[in-house]
Each structure stands twice: as C-alpha cells, then as structure tokens.
mmCIF file of C-alpha atoms in Angstrom:
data_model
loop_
_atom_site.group_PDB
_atom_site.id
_atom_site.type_symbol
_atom_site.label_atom_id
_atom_site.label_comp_id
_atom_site.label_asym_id
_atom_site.label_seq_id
_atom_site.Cartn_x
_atom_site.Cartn_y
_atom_site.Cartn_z
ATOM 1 C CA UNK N 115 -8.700 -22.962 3.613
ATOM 2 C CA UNK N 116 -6.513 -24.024 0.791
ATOM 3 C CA UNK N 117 -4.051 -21.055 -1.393
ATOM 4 C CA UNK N 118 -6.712 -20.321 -4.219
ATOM 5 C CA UNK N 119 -9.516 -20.588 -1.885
ATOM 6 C CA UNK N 120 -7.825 -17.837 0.319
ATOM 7 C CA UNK N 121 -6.962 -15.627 -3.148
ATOM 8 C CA UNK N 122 -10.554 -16.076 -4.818
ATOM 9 C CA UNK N 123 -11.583 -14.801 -0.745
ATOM 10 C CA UNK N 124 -9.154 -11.912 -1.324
ATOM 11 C CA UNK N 125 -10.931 -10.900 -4.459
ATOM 12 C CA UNK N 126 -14.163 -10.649 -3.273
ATOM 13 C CA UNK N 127 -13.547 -7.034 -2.134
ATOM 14 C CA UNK N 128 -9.982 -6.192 -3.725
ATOM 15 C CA UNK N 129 -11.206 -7.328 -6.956
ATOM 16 C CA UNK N 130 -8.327 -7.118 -9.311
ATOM 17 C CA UNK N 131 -10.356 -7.779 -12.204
ATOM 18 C CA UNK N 132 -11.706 -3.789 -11.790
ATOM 19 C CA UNK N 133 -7.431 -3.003 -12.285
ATOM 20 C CA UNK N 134 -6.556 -4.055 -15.809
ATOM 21 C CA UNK N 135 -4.557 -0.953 -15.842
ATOM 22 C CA UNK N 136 -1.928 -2.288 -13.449
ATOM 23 C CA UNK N 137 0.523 -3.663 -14.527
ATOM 24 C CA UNK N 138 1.400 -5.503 -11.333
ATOM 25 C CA UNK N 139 0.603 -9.127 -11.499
ATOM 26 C CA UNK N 140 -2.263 -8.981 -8.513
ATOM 27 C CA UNK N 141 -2.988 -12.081 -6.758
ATOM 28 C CA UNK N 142 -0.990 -15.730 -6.700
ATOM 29 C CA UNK N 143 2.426 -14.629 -7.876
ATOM 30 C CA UNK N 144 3.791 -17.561 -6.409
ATOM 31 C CA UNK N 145 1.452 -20.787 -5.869
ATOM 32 C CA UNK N 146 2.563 -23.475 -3.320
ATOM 33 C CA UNK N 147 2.842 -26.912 -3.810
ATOM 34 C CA UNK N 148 -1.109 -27.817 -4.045
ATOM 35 C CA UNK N 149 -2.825 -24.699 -3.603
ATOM 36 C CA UNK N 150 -6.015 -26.888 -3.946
ATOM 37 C CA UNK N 151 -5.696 -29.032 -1.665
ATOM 38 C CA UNK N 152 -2.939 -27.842 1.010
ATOM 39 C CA UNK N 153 -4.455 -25.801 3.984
ATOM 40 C CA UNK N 154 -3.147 -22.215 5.093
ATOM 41 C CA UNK N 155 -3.175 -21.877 8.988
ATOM 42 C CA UNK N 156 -1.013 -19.169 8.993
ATOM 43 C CA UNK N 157 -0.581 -15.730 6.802
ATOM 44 C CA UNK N 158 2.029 -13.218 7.198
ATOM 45 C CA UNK N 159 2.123 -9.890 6.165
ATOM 46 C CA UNK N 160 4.430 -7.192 4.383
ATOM 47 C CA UNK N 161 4.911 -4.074 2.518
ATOM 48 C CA UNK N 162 7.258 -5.877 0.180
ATOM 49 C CA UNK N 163 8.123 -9.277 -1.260
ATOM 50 C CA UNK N 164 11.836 -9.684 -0.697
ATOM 51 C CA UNK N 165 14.410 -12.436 0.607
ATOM 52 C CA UNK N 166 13.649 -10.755 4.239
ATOM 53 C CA UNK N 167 10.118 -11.269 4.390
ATOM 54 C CA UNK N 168 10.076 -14.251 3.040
ATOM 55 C CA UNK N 169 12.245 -15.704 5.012
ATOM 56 C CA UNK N 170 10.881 -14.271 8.207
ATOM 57 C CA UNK N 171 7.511 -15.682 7.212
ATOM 58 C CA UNK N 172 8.593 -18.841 6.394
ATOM 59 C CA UNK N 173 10.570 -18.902 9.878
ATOM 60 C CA UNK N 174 7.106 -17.930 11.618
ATOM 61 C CA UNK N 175 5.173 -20.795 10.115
ATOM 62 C CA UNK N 176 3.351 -19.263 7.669
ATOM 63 C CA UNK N 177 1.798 -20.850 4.648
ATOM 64 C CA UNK N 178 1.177 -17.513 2.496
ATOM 65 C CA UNK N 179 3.076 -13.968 2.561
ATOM 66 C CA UNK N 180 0.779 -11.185 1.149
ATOM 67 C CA UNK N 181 2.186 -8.031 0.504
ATOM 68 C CA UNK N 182 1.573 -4.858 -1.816
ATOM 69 C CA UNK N 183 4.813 -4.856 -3.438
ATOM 70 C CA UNK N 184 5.190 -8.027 -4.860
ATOM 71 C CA UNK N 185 8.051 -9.605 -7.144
ATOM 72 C CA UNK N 186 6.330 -9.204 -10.845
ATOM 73 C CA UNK N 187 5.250 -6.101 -12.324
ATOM 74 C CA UNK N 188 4.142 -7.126 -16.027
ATOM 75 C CA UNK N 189 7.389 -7.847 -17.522
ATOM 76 C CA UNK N 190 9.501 -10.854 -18.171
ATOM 77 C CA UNK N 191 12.258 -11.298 -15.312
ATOM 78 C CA UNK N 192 15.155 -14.044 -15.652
ATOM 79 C CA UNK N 193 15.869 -16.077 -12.405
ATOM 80 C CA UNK N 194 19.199 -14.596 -12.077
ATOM 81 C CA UNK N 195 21.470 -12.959 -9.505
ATOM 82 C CA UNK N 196 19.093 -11.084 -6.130
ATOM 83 C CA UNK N 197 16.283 -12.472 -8.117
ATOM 84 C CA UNK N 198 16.834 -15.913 -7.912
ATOM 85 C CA UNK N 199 17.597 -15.404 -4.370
ATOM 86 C CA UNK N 200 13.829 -13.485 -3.836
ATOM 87 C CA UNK N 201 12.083 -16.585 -5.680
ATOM 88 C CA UNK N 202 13.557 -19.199 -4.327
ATOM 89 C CA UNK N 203 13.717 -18.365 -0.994
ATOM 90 C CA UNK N 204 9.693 -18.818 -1.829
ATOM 91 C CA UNK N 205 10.264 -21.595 -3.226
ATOM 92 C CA UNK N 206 12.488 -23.975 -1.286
ATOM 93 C CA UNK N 207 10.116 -23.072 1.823
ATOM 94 C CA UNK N 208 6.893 -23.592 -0.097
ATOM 95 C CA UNK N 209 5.772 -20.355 0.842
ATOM 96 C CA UNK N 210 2.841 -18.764 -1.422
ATOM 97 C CA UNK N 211 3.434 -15.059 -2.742
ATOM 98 C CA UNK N 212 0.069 -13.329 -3.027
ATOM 99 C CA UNK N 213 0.811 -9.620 -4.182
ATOM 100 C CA UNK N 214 -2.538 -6.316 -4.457
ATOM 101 C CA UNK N 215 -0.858 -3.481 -5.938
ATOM 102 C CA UNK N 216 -3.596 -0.787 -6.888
ATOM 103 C CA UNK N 217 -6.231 -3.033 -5.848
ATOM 104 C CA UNK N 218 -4.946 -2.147 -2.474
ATOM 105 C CA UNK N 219 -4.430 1.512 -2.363
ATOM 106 C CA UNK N 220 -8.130 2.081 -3.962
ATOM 107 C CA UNK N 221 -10.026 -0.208 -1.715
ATOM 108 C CA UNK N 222 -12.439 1.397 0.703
ATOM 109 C CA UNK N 223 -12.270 0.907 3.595
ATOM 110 C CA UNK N 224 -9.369 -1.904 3.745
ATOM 111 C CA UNK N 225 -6.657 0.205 1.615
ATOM 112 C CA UNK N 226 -4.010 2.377 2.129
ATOM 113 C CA UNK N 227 -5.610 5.342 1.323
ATOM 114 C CA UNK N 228 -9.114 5.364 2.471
ATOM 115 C CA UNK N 229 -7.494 3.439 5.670
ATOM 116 C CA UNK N 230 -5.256 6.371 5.988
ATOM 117 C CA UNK N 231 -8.346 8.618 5.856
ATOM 118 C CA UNK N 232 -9.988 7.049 8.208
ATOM 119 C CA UNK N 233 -7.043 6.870 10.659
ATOM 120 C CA UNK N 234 -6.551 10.809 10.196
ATOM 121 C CA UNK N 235 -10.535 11.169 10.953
ATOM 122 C CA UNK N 236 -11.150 12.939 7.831
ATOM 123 C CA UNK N 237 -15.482 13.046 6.984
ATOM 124 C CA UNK N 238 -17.072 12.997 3.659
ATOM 125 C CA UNK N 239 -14.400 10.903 2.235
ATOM 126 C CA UNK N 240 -14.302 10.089 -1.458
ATOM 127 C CA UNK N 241 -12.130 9.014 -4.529
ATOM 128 C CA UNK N 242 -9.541 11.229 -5.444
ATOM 129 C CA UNK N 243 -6.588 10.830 -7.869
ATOM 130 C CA UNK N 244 -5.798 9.170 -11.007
ATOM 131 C CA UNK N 245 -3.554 6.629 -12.619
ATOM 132 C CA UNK N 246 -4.198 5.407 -16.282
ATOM 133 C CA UNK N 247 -7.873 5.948 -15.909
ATOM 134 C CA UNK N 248 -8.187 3.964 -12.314
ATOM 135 C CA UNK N 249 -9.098 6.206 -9.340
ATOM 136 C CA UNK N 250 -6.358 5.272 -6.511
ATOM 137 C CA UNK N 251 -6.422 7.908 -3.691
ATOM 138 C CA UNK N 252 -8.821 9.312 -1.256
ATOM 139 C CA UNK N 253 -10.030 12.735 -0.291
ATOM 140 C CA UNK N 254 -12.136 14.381 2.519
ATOM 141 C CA UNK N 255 -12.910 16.818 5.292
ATOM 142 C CA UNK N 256 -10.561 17.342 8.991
ATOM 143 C CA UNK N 257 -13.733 17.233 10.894
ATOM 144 C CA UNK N 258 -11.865 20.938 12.434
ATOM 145 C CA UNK N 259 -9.127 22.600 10.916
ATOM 146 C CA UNK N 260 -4.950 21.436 11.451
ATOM 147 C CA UNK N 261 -2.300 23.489 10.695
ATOM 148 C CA UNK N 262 0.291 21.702 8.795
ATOM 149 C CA UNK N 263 2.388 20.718 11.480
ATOM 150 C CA UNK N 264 -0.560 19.645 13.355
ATOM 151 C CA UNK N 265 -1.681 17.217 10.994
ATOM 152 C CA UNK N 266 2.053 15.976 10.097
ATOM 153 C CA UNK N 267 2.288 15.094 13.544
ATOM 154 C CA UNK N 268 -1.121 13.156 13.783
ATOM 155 C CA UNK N 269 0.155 11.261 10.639
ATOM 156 C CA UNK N 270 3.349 10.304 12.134
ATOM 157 C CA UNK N 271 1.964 8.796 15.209
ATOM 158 C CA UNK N 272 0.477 6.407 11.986
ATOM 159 C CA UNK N 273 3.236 5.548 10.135
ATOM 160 C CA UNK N 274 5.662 5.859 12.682
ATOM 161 C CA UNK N 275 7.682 8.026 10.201
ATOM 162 C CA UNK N 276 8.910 11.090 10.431
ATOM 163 C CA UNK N 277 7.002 13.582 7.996
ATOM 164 C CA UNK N 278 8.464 16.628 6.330
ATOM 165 C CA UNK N 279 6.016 19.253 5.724
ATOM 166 C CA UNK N 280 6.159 21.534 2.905
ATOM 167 C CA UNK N 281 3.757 24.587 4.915
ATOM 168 C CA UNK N 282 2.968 26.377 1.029
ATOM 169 C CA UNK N 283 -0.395 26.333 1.498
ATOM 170 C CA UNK N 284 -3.154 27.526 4.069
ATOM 171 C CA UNK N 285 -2.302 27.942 7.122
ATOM 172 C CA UNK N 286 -5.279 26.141 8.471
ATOM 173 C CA UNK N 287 -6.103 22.948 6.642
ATOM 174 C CA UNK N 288 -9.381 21.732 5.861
ATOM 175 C CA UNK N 289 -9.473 19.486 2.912
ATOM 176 C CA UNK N 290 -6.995 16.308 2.153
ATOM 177 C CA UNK N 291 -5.735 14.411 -0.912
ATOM 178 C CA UNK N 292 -4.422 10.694 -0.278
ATOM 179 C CA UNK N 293 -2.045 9.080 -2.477
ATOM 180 C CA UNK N 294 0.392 7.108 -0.264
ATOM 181 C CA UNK N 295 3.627 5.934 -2.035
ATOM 182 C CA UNK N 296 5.480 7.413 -4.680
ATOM 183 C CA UNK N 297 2.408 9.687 -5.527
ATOM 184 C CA UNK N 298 4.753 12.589 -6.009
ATOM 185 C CA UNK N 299 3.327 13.525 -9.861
ATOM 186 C CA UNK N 300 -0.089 13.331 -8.811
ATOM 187 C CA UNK N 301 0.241 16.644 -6.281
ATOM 188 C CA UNK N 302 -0.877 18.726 -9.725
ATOM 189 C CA UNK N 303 -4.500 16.435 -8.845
ATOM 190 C CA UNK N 304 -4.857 18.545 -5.427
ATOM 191 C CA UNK N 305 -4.082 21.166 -6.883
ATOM 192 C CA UNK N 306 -6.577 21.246 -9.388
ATOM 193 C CA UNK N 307 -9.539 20.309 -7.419
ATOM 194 C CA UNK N 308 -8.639 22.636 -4.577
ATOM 195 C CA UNK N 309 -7.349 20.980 -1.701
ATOM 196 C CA UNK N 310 -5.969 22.378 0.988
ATOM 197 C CA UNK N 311 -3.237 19.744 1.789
ATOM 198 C CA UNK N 312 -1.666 16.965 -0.545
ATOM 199 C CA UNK N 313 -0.547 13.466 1.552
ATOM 200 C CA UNK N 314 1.505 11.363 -0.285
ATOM 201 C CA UNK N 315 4.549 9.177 0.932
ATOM 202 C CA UNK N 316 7.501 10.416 -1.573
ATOM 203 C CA UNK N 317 7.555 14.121 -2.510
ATOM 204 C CA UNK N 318 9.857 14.510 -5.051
ATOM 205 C CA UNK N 319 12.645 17.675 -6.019
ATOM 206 C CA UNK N 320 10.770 18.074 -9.105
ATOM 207 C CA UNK N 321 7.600 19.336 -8.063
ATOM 208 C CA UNK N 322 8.817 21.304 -5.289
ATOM 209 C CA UNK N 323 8.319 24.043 -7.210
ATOM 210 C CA UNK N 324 5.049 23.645 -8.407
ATOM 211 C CA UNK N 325 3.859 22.937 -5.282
ATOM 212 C CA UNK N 326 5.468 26.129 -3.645
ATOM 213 C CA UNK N 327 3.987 28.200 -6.547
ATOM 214 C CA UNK N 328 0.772 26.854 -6.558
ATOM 215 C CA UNK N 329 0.276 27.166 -2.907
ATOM 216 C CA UNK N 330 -0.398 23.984 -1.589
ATOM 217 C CA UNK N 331 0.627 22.308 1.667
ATOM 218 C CA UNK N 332 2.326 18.671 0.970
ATOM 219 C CA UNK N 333 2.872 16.309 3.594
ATOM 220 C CA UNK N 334 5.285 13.219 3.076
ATOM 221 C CA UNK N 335 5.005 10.541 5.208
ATOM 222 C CA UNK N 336 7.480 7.853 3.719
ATOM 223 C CA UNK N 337 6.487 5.268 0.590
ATOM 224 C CA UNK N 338 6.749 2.312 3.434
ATOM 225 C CA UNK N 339 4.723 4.365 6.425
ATOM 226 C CA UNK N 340 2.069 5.200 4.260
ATOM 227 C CA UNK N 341 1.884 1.668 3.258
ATOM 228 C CA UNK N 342 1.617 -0.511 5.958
ATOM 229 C CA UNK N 343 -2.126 0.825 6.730
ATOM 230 C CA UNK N 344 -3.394 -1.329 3.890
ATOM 231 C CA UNK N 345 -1.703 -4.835 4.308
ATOM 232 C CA UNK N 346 -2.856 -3.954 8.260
ATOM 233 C CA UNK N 347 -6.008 -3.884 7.434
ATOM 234 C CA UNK N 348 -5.914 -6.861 5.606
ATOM 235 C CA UNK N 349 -4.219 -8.606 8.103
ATOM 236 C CA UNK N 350 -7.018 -7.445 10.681
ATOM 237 C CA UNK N 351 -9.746 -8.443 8.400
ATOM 238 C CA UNK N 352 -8.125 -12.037 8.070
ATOM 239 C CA UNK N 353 -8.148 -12.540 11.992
ATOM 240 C CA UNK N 354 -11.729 -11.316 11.987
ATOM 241 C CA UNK N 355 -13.658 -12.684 9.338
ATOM 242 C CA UNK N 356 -11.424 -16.129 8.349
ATOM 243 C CA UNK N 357 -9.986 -17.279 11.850
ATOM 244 C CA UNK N 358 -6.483 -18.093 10.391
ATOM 245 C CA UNK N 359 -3.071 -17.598 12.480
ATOM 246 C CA UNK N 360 -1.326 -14.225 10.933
ATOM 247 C CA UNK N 361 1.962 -11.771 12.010
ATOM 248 C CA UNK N 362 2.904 -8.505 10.228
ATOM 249 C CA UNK N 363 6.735 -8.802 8.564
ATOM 250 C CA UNK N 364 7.619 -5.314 10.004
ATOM 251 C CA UNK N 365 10.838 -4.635 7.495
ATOM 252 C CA UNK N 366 10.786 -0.663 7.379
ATOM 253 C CA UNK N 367 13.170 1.254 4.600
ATOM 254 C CA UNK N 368 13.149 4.631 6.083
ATOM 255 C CA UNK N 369 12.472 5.929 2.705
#
C-alpha cells in the first residue's frame, strides 16, 4: 500500500471532506518521497506530531506517523527555529505526516469521543456538542447510575490519567457529554441539554463557576488521556482490516 493509497483508505470513514470547518490541514501534511509508488509496511501512531514522535517512528521503521495533532493548522508557518526542527526531522527520515483533527474526535465508532463512550459503556449513544456548525462530541446513557467519583475512576483506568472531579452536580449520574481535549467552553452544551455529567479533557478556571452554579458534575481527564482512544482505534483498525506493521508513539504531557 503506497502513502496516498493508505490516506484515500483513511478517508473512507474519517472523511475530512464532511470538516470544512476545521481549520486543521486533515490528511497528508507531509508526503514522502513517492507516495505513489513507495510501499508503507509500517505505521506508527501519536497524539501529536513533534520532533519526539517523529523521531521515535522513524527509529521503529515506520513509513507513516498519523496523529491527531498534527504540525499545520490553516495558517502560513516559516521553517524557522523548533519548527524547522519538527519538519525536518520528517523530512530527512522520509517519514509521511498524516494528521485527523475533528475528523477524529466525531467519528463513530473509531474516534475519541464515541470510542470513549464506548469504553465507559454508556447506551443510546449519540452526537453531542458543537464547533462552528460540526457536531464533535458524544452523549449517552451509564447503563446504571455512577457517582462522580465512581465514574472518574472508571475513566482513569482509560486514560491512565488522573481525573479531577468537579462533584456540582447529581449525586448519581446518569447521562454523559463527551468532548475530549480542550472542550472546556463547550460545558455550557451539557448544560443546556441536561446532562448529568460533562467529560472533557481540560476544564478550565473560567467556567468553574458556571459549572458550580449551574449544577453540573465535570470530569477532566487530561487533553492527551482523552486522546489517545482515537489514534488507538485507528491503530487497531489498521492491524485488522489492512495487515500493515504498526506501534503507538506513547509521548504523554501530563496536561
């Protein structure tokens, strides 16, 4: 399988085209040198496009990294200083950069969300959330009530993180809002429709507040924990479905 054979793959399900919204650059970020012709035996996989993981990838033997964060987010970047250092290190190993920003949260089932969902065992699962007009998150049903520490504790057993719980809410949770990441704004979402818990990975001072006043429990489990579910999933369906060679970049922030 060559580089755009593997992308054009990729977009049969992520399907970027349905994210014109995003400003993110989803797909080849970074072609190798014949992506029509060269074959890919080997994918790695990471949260982020940085020196780190591409180095570690290229040191693996891979072909392609794919990640959710990737280098380009719609605006014009000069090859200077860290950044130079981030592309070449691409570059000089002739290592492809394949990047699914909201393509990959929104998926269902392979995305961070609805994979988080799933993972939690929440039923009757759905879109939830917003961001400039594309739905991104994922909502449902605890198939029996948590309290909040309860279910903070199931979802750090996921994303090996350590939640913080804001308990402002019920005291037995029934219904969860997704939004992994920096989803922090979007708690005003579960709010209005009702939920009884709001997952997201940052939680941010300045809707502490509104959160406490509207009486809502918020759970944080870290921007990179609540991240690696979707690249994972990716990574699985690779294995499965294509037959390629692939490792997981674990580079965790902490944050």
């Amino acid at each position: 399988m060559t580089l755009n054979e593997l992308d054009a793959w990729f977009n049969t399900f992520l399907k970027k085209e349905d994210f014109a919204g995003d400003p993110s650059l989803n797909g080849i970020q970074i072609q190798n040198s014949a992506p029509d012709s060269l074959p890919v035996t080997k994918v790695a996989f990471a949260v982020d496009a940085c020196e780190a993981t591409a180095r570690a990838a290229a040191q693996a033997g891979a072909q392609a990294l794919v990640v959710h964060h990737g280098l380009f987010w719609g605006h014009c970047q000069t090859l200077t200083g860290n950044f130079y250092k981030r592309a070449t290190s691409f570059i000089k190993n002739d290592l492809a950069l394949l990047a699914y920003h909201i393509p990959l949260d929104a998926n269902n089932p392979y995305g961070n969300n609805f994979g988080l969902a799933a993972a939690l065992g929440l039923e009757k699962t759905g879109p939830f959330g917003y961001w400039r007009g594309m739905p991104i998150g994922a909502a449902g049903s605890l198939p029996a009530p948590l309290t909040p520490a309860e279910l903070a504790a199931k979802l750090s057993k996921i994303t090996k993180t350590d939640c913080r719980t804001l308990a402002f809410g019920k005291p037995q949770i029934s219904t969860v809002g997704i939004i992994s990441g920096g989803a922090s704004d979007d708690v005003d979402q579960a709010i209005e429709e009702g939920l009884d818990c709001y997952i997201t990975g940052e939680f941010a001072h300045e809707q502490y507040h509104l959160a406490e006043e509207c009486g809502i429990n918020v759970i944080s489990g870290g921007h990179y924990g609540t991240e690696t579910m979707g690249v994972s999933l990716l990574k699985e369906k690779v294995e499965k479905e294509l037959g390629l060679s692939t490792i997981f970049i674990d580079l965790p922030t902490n944050l």
